[in-house]
Short mmCIF file of C-alpha atoms and ligand atoms in Angstrom, two decimals:
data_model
loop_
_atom_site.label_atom_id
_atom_site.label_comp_id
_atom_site.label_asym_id
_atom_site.label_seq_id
_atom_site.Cartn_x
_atom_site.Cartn_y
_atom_site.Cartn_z
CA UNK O 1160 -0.06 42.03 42.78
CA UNK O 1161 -3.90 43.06 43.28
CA UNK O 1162 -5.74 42.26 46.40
CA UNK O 1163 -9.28 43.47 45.57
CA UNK O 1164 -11.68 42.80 48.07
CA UNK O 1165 -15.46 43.00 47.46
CA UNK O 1166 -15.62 41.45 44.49
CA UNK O 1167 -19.18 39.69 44.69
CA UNK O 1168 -20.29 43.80 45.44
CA UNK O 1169 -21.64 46.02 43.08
CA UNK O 1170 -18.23 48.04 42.38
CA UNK O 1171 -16.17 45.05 43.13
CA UNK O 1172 -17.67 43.29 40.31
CA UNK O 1173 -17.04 45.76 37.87
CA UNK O 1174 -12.98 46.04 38.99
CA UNK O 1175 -12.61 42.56 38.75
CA UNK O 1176 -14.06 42.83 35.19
CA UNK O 1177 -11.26 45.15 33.82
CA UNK O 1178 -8.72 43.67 36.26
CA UNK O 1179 -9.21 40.52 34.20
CA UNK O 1180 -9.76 42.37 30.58
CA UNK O 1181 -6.16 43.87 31.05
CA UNK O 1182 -4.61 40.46 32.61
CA UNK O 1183 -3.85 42.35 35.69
CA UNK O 1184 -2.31 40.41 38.42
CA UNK O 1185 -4.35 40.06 40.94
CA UNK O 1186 -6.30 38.08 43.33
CA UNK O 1187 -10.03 38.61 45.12
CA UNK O 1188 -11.79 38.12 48.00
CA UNK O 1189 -15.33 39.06 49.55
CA UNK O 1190 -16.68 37.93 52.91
CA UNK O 1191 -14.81 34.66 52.43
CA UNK O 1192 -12.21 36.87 54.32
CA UNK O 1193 -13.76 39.06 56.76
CA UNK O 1194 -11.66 42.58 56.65
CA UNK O 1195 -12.88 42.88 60.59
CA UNK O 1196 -10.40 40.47 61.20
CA UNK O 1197 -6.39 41.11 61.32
CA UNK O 1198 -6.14 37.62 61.22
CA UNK O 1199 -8.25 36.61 58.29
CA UNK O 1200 -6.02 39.14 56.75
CA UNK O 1201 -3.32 38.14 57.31
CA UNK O 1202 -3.73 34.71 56.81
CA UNK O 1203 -5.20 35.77 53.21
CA UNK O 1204 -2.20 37.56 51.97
CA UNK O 1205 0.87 35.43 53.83
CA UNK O 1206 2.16 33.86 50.78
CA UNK O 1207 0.95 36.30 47.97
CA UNK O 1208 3.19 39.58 47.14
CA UNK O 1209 0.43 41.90 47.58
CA UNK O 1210 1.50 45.41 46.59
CA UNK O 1211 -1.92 47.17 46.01
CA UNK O 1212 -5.14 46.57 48.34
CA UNK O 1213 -8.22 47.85 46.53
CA UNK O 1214 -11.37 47.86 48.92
CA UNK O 1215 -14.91 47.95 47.61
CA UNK O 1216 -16.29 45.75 50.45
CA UNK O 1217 -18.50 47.70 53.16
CA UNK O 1218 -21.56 47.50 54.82
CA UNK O 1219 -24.22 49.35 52.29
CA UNK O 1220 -27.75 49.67 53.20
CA UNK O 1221 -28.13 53.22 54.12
CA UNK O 1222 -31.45 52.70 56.08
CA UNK O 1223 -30.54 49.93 58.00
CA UNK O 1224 -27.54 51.55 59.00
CA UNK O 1225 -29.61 53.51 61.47
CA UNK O 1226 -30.26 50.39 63.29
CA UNK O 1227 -27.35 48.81 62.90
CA UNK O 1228 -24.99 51.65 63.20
CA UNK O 1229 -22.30 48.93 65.94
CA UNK O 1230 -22.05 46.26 62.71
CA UNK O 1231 -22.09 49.25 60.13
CA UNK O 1232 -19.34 50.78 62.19
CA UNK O 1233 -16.90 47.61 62.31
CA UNK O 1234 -16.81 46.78 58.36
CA UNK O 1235 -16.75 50.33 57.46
CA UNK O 1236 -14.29 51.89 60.07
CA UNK O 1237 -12.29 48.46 61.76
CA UNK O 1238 -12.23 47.00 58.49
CA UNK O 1239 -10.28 49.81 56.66
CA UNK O 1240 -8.45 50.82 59.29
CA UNK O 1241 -6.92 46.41 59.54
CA UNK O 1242 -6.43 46.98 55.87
CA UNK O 1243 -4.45 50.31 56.17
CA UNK O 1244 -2.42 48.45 59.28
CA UNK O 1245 -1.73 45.71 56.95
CA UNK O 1246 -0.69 47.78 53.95
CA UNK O 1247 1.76 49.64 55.85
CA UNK O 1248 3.32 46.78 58.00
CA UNK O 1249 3.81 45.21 54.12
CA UNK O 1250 4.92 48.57 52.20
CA UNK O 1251 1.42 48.03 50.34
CA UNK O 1252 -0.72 50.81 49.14
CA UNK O 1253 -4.25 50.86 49.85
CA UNK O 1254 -7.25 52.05 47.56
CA UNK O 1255 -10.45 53.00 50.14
CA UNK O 1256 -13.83 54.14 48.41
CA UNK O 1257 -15.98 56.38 50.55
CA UNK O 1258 -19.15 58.25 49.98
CA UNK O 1259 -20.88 61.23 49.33
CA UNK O 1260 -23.15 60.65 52.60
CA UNK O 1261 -19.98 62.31 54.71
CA UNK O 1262 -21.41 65.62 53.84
CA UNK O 1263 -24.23 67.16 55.14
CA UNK O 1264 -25.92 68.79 51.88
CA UNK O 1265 -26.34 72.39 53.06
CA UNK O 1266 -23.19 73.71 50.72
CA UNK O 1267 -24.49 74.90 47.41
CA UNK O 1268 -21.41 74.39 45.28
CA UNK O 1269 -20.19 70.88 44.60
CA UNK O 1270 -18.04 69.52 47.78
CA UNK O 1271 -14.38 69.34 47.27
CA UNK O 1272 -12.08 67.52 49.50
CA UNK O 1273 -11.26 70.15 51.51
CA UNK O 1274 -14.85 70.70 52.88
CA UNK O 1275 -15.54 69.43 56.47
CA UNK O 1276 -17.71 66.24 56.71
CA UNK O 1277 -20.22 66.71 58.97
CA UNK O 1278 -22.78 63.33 57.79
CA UNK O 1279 -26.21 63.11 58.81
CA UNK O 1280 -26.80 59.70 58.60
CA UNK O 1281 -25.35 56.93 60.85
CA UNK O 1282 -23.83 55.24 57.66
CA UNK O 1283 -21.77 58.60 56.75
CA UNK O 1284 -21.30 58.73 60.57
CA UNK O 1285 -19.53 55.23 59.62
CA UNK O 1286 -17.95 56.32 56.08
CA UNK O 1287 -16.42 59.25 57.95
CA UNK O 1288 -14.98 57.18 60.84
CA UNK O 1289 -13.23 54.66 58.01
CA UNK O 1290 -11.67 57.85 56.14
CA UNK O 1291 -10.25 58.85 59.32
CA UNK O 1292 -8.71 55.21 60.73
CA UNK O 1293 -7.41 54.66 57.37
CA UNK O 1294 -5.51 58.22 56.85
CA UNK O 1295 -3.94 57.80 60.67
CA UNK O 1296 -2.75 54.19 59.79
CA UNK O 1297 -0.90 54.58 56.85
CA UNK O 1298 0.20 57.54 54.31
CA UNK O 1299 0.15 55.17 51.26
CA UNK O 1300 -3.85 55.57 50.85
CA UNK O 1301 -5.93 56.48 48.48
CA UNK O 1302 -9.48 57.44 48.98
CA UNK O 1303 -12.21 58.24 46.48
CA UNK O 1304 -15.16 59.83 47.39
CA UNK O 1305 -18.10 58.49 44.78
CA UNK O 1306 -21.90 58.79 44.71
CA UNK O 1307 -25.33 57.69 43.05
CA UNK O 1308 -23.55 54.20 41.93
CA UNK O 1309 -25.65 51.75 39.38
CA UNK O 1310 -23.77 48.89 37.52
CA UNK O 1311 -23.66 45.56 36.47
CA UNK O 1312 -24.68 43.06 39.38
CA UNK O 1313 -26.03 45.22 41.86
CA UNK O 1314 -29.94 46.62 42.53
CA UNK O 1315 -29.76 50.26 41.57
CA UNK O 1316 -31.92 53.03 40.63
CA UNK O 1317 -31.53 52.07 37.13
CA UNK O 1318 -32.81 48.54 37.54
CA UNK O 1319 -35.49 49.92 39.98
CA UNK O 1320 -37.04 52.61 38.03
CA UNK O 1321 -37.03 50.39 34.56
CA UNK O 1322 -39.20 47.87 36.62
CA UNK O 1323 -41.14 50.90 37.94
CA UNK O 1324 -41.88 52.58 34.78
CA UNK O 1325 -43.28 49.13 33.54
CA UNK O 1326 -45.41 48.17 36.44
CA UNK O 1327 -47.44 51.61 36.71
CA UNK O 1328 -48.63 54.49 35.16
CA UNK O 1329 -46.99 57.11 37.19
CA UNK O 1330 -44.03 57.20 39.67
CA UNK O 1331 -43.67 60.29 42.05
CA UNK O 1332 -39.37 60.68 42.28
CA UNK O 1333 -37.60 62.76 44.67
CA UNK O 1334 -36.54 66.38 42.99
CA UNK O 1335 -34.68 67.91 45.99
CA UNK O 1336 -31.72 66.01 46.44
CA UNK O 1337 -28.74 67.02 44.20
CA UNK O 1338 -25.90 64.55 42.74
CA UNK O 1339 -24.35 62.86 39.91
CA UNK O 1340 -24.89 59.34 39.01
CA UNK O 1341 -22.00 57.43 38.84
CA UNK O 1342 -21.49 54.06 36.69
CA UNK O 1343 -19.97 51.72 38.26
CA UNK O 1344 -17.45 50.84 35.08
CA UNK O 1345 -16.49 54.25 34.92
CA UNK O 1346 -15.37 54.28 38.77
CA UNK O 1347 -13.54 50.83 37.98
CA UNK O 1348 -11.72 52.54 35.46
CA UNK O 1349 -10.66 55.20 37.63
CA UNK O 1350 -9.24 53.23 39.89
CA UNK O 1351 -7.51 50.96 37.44
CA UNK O 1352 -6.06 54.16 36.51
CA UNK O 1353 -5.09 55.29 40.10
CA UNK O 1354 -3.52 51.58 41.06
CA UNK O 1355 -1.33 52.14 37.61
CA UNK O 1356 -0.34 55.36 38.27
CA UNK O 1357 3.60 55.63 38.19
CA UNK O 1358 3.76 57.69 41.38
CA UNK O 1359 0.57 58.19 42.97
CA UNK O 1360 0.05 61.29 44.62
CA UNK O 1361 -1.44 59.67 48.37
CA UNK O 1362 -4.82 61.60 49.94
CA UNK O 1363 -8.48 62.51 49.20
CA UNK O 1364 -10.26 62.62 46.07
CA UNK O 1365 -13.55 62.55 44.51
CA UNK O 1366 -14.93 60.71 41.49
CA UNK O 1367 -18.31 60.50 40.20
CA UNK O 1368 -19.48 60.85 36.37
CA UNK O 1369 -19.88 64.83 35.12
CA UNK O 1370 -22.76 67.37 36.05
CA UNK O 1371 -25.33 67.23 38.71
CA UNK O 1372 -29.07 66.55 38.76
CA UNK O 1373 -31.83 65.57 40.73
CA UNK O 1374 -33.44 61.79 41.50
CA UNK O 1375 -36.28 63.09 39.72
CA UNK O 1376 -33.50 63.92 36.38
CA UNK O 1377 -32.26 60.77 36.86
CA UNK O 1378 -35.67 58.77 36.18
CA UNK O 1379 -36.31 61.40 33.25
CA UNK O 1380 -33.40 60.30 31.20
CA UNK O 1381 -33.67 56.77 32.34
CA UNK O 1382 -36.90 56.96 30.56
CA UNK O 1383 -36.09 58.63 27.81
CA UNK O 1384 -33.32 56.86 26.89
CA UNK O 1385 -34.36 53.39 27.53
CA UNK O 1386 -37.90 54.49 25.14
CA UNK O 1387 -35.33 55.31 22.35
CA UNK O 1388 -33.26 52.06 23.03
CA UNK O 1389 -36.59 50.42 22.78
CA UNK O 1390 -36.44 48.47 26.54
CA UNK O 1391 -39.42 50.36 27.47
CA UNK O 1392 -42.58 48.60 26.36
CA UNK O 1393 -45.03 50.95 27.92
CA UNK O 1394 -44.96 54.27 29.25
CA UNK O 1395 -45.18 56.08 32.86
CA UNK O 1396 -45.74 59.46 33.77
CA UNK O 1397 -42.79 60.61 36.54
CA UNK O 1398 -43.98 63.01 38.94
CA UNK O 1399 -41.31 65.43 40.82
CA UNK O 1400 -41.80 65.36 44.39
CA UNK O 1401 -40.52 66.65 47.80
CA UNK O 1402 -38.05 64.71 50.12
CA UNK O 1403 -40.22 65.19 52.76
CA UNK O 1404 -42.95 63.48 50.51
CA UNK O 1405 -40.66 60.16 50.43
CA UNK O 1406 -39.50 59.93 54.20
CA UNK O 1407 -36.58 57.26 54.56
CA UNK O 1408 -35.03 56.12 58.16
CA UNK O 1409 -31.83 57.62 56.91
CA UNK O 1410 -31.23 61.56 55.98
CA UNK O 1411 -29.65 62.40 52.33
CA UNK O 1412 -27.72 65.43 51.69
CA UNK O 1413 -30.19 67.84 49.63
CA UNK O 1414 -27.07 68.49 47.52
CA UNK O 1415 -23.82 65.84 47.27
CA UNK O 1416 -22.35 67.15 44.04
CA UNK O 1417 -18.21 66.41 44.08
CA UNK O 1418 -16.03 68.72 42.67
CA UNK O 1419 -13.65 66.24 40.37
CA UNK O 1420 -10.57 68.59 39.77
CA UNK O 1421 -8.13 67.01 41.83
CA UNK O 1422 -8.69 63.56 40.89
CA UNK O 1423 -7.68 64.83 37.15
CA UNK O 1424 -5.36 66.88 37.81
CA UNK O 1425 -3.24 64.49 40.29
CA UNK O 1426 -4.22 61.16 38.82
CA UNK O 1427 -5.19 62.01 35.43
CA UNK O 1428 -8.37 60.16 35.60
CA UNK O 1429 -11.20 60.39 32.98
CA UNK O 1430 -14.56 62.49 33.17
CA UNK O 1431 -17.93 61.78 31.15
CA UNK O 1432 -20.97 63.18 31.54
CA UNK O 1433 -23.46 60.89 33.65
CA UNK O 1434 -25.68 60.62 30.59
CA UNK O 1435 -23.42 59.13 28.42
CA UNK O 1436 -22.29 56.60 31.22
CA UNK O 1437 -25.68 55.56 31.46
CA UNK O 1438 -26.40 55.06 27.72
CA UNK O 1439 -23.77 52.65 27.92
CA UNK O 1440 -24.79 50.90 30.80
CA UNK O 1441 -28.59 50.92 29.10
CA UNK O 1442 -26.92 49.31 26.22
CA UNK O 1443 -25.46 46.77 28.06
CA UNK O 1444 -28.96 45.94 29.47
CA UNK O 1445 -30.26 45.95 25.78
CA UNK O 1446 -27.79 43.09 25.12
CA UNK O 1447 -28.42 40.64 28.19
CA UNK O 1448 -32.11 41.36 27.15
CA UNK O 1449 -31.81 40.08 23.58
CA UNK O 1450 -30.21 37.16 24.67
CA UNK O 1451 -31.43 36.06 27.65
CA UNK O 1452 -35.10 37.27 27.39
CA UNK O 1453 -35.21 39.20 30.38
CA UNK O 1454 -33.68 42.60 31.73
CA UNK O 1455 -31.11 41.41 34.49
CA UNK O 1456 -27.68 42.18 35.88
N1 LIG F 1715 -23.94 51.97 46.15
C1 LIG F 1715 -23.86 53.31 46.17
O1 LIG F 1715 -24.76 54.03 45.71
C2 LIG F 1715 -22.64 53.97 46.74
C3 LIG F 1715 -22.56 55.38 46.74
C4 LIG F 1715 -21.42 55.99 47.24
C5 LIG F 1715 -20.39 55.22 47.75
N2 LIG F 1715 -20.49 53.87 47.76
C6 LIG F 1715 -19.35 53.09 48.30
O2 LIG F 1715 -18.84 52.31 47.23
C7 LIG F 1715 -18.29 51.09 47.74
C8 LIG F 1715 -18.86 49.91 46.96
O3 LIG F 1715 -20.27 49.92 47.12
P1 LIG F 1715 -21.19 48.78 46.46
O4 LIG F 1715 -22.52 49.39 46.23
O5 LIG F 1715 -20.46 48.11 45.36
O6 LIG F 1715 -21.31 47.79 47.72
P2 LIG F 1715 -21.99 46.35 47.78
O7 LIG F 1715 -22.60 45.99 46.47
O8 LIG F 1715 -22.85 46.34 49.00
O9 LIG F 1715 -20.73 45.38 48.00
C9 LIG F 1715 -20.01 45.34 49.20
C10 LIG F 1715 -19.48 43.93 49.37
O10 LIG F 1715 -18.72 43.86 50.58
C11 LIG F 1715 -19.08 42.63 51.24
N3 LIG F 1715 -18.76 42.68 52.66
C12 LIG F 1715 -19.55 43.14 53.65
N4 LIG F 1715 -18.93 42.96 54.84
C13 LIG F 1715 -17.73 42.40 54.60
C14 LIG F 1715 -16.65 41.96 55.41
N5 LIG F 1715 -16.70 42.11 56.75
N6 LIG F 1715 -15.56 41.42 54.83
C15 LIG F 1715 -15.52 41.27 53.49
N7 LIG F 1715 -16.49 41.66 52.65
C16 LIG F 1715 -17.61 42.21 53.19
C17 LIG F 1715 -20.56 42.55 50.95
O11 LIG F 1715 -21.10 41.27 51.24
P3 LIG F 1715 -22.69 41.19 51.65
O12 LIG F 1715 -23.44 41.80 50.52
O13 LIG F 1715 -22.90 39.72 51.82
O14 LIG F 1715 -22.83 41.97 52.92
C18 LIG F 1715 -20.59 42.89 49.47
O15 LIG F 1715 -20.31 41.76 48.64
C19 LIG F 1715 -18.60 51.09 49.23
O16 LIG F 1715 -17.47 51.57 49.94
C20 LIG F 1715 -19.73 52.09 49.37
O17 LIG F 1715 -19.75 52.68 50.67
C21 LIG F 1715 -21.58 53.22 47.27
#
């Protein structure tokens, strides 16, 4: 059985959606079980044959992080690291996501697993600290590496640049960061894939959706594509501007771009281009928006 945890989160939402399309056993949690407690834990799982722990709960909000860095540090670090206790005192597995934010930006070639962290932000500070309590506590772990994440049920860019590019004329987005969107079905699927594996290679890996661009890309296809698919009723002129030009409380790597080999090689997980992914999550839009009346997740 399936323990996924995080299921009212962004990601966790869209693995319990395939979890339930392919009548997966499993069972879900979210803060109604606090992973910062062994008990909780345990107390959660004592009469259910867990055999795969899949953990999309953490603490998020990059910004706030800087404040906040004690809390951050305890659901992102203590958290995994009583999950990776638990799955090996129950010969479990356990599925960790991490983030891009564990590198610092400066390489100019997409990161592979092998490349150092070295985060510049007190959430990768955080992210980091959780890769490395969960690889000492148990060698049955997976963790995947994943960056830029939109989906169903979550704010996003997506969601905030469609309300952007309908409330003014012109946006100014950032053009000096480098990554790859990643939608958060497509990640699901990857790790639907990696839980059904027949004999899962344990370690590292990266997963995000194919080639890299900027914030500033990003917003350009947004736009495009939702003009095309009609969701745009008016339109706004997106300016390309400097990091330095949008200061945050939290540093971004300049360039986060994960190299993906490993993940199909080993694991024989999927690849689209980030594009595509978001056509179809654009598409899904289009379809709450005919029914409902309004562009929601
Ligand atoms: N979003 C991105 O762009 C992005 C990029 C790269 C990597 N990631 C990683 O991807 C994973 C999923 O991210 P996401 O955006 O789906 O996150 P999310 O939407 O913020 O969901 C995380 C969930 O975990 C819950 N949670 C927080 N503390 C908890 C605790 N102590 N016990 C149990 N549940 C708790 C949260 O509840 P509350 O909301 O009530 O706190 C929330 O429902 C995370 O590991 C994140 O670091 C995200």
């Amino acid at each position: 059985m399936i323990w996924l945890i995080g299921n009212a989160g962004m990601l966790g939402k869209a693995v319990e959606r395939l979890l339930i399309a392919r009548a997966l056993p499993h069972v879900a949690s979210d803060k109604d079980v606090d992973i910062c407690s062994p008990d909780a834990i345990a107390e959660f799982a004592a009469d259910r044959p867990v055999d795969w722990i899949i953990n999309c709960a953490a603490y998020t909000a990059v910004d706030k992080a800087e404040s906040e860095e004690t809390l951050a540090l305890r659901i992102n670090a203590e958290g995994p690291e009583n999950l990776a206790a638990f799955a090996e005192t129950h010969n479990a597995w356990l599925l960790h996501i991490s983030t891009d934010y564990v590198f610092d930006g400066d390489k100019i070639a997409p990161y592979t697993e092998k490349d150092h962290p070295n985060p510049r932000s007190a959430y990768g500070r955080t992210k980091v600290q959780g890769e490395r309590l969960v690889q000492a506590a148990t060698a049955r772990h997976l963790i995947i590496r994943t960056s830029w994440l939109y989906g169903h049920g979550g704010p996003n860019f997506v969601q905030t640049m469609l309300r952007l590019f309908e409330e003014r004329d012109e946006i100014g987005v950032v053009n000096d960061q480098h990554g790859s969107p990643t939608y958060a079905r497509d990640l699901a699927k990857a790790i639907l894939t990696a839980v059904t594996h027949p004999t899962p290679t344990p370690g590292l890996y990266h997963f995000s959706n194919e080639q890299i661009t900027t914030w500033f890309g990003f917003a350009e296809e947004i736009h495009r594509q939702a003009q095309d698919m009609g969701i745009l009723k008016s339109t706004c002129a997106i300016k390309p501007i400097t990091t330095d030009e949008y200061p945050r409380p939290a540093a971004r790597p300049r360039n986060s771009g994960l190299d993906k080999r490993k993940i199909r090689e080993k694991l024989g997980v999927d690849l689209r281009p980030w594009q595509d992914a978001l056509g179809d999550y654009l598409t899904y839009l289009v379809g709450i928006k005919s029914t409902s009346g309004e562009t929601h997740d």
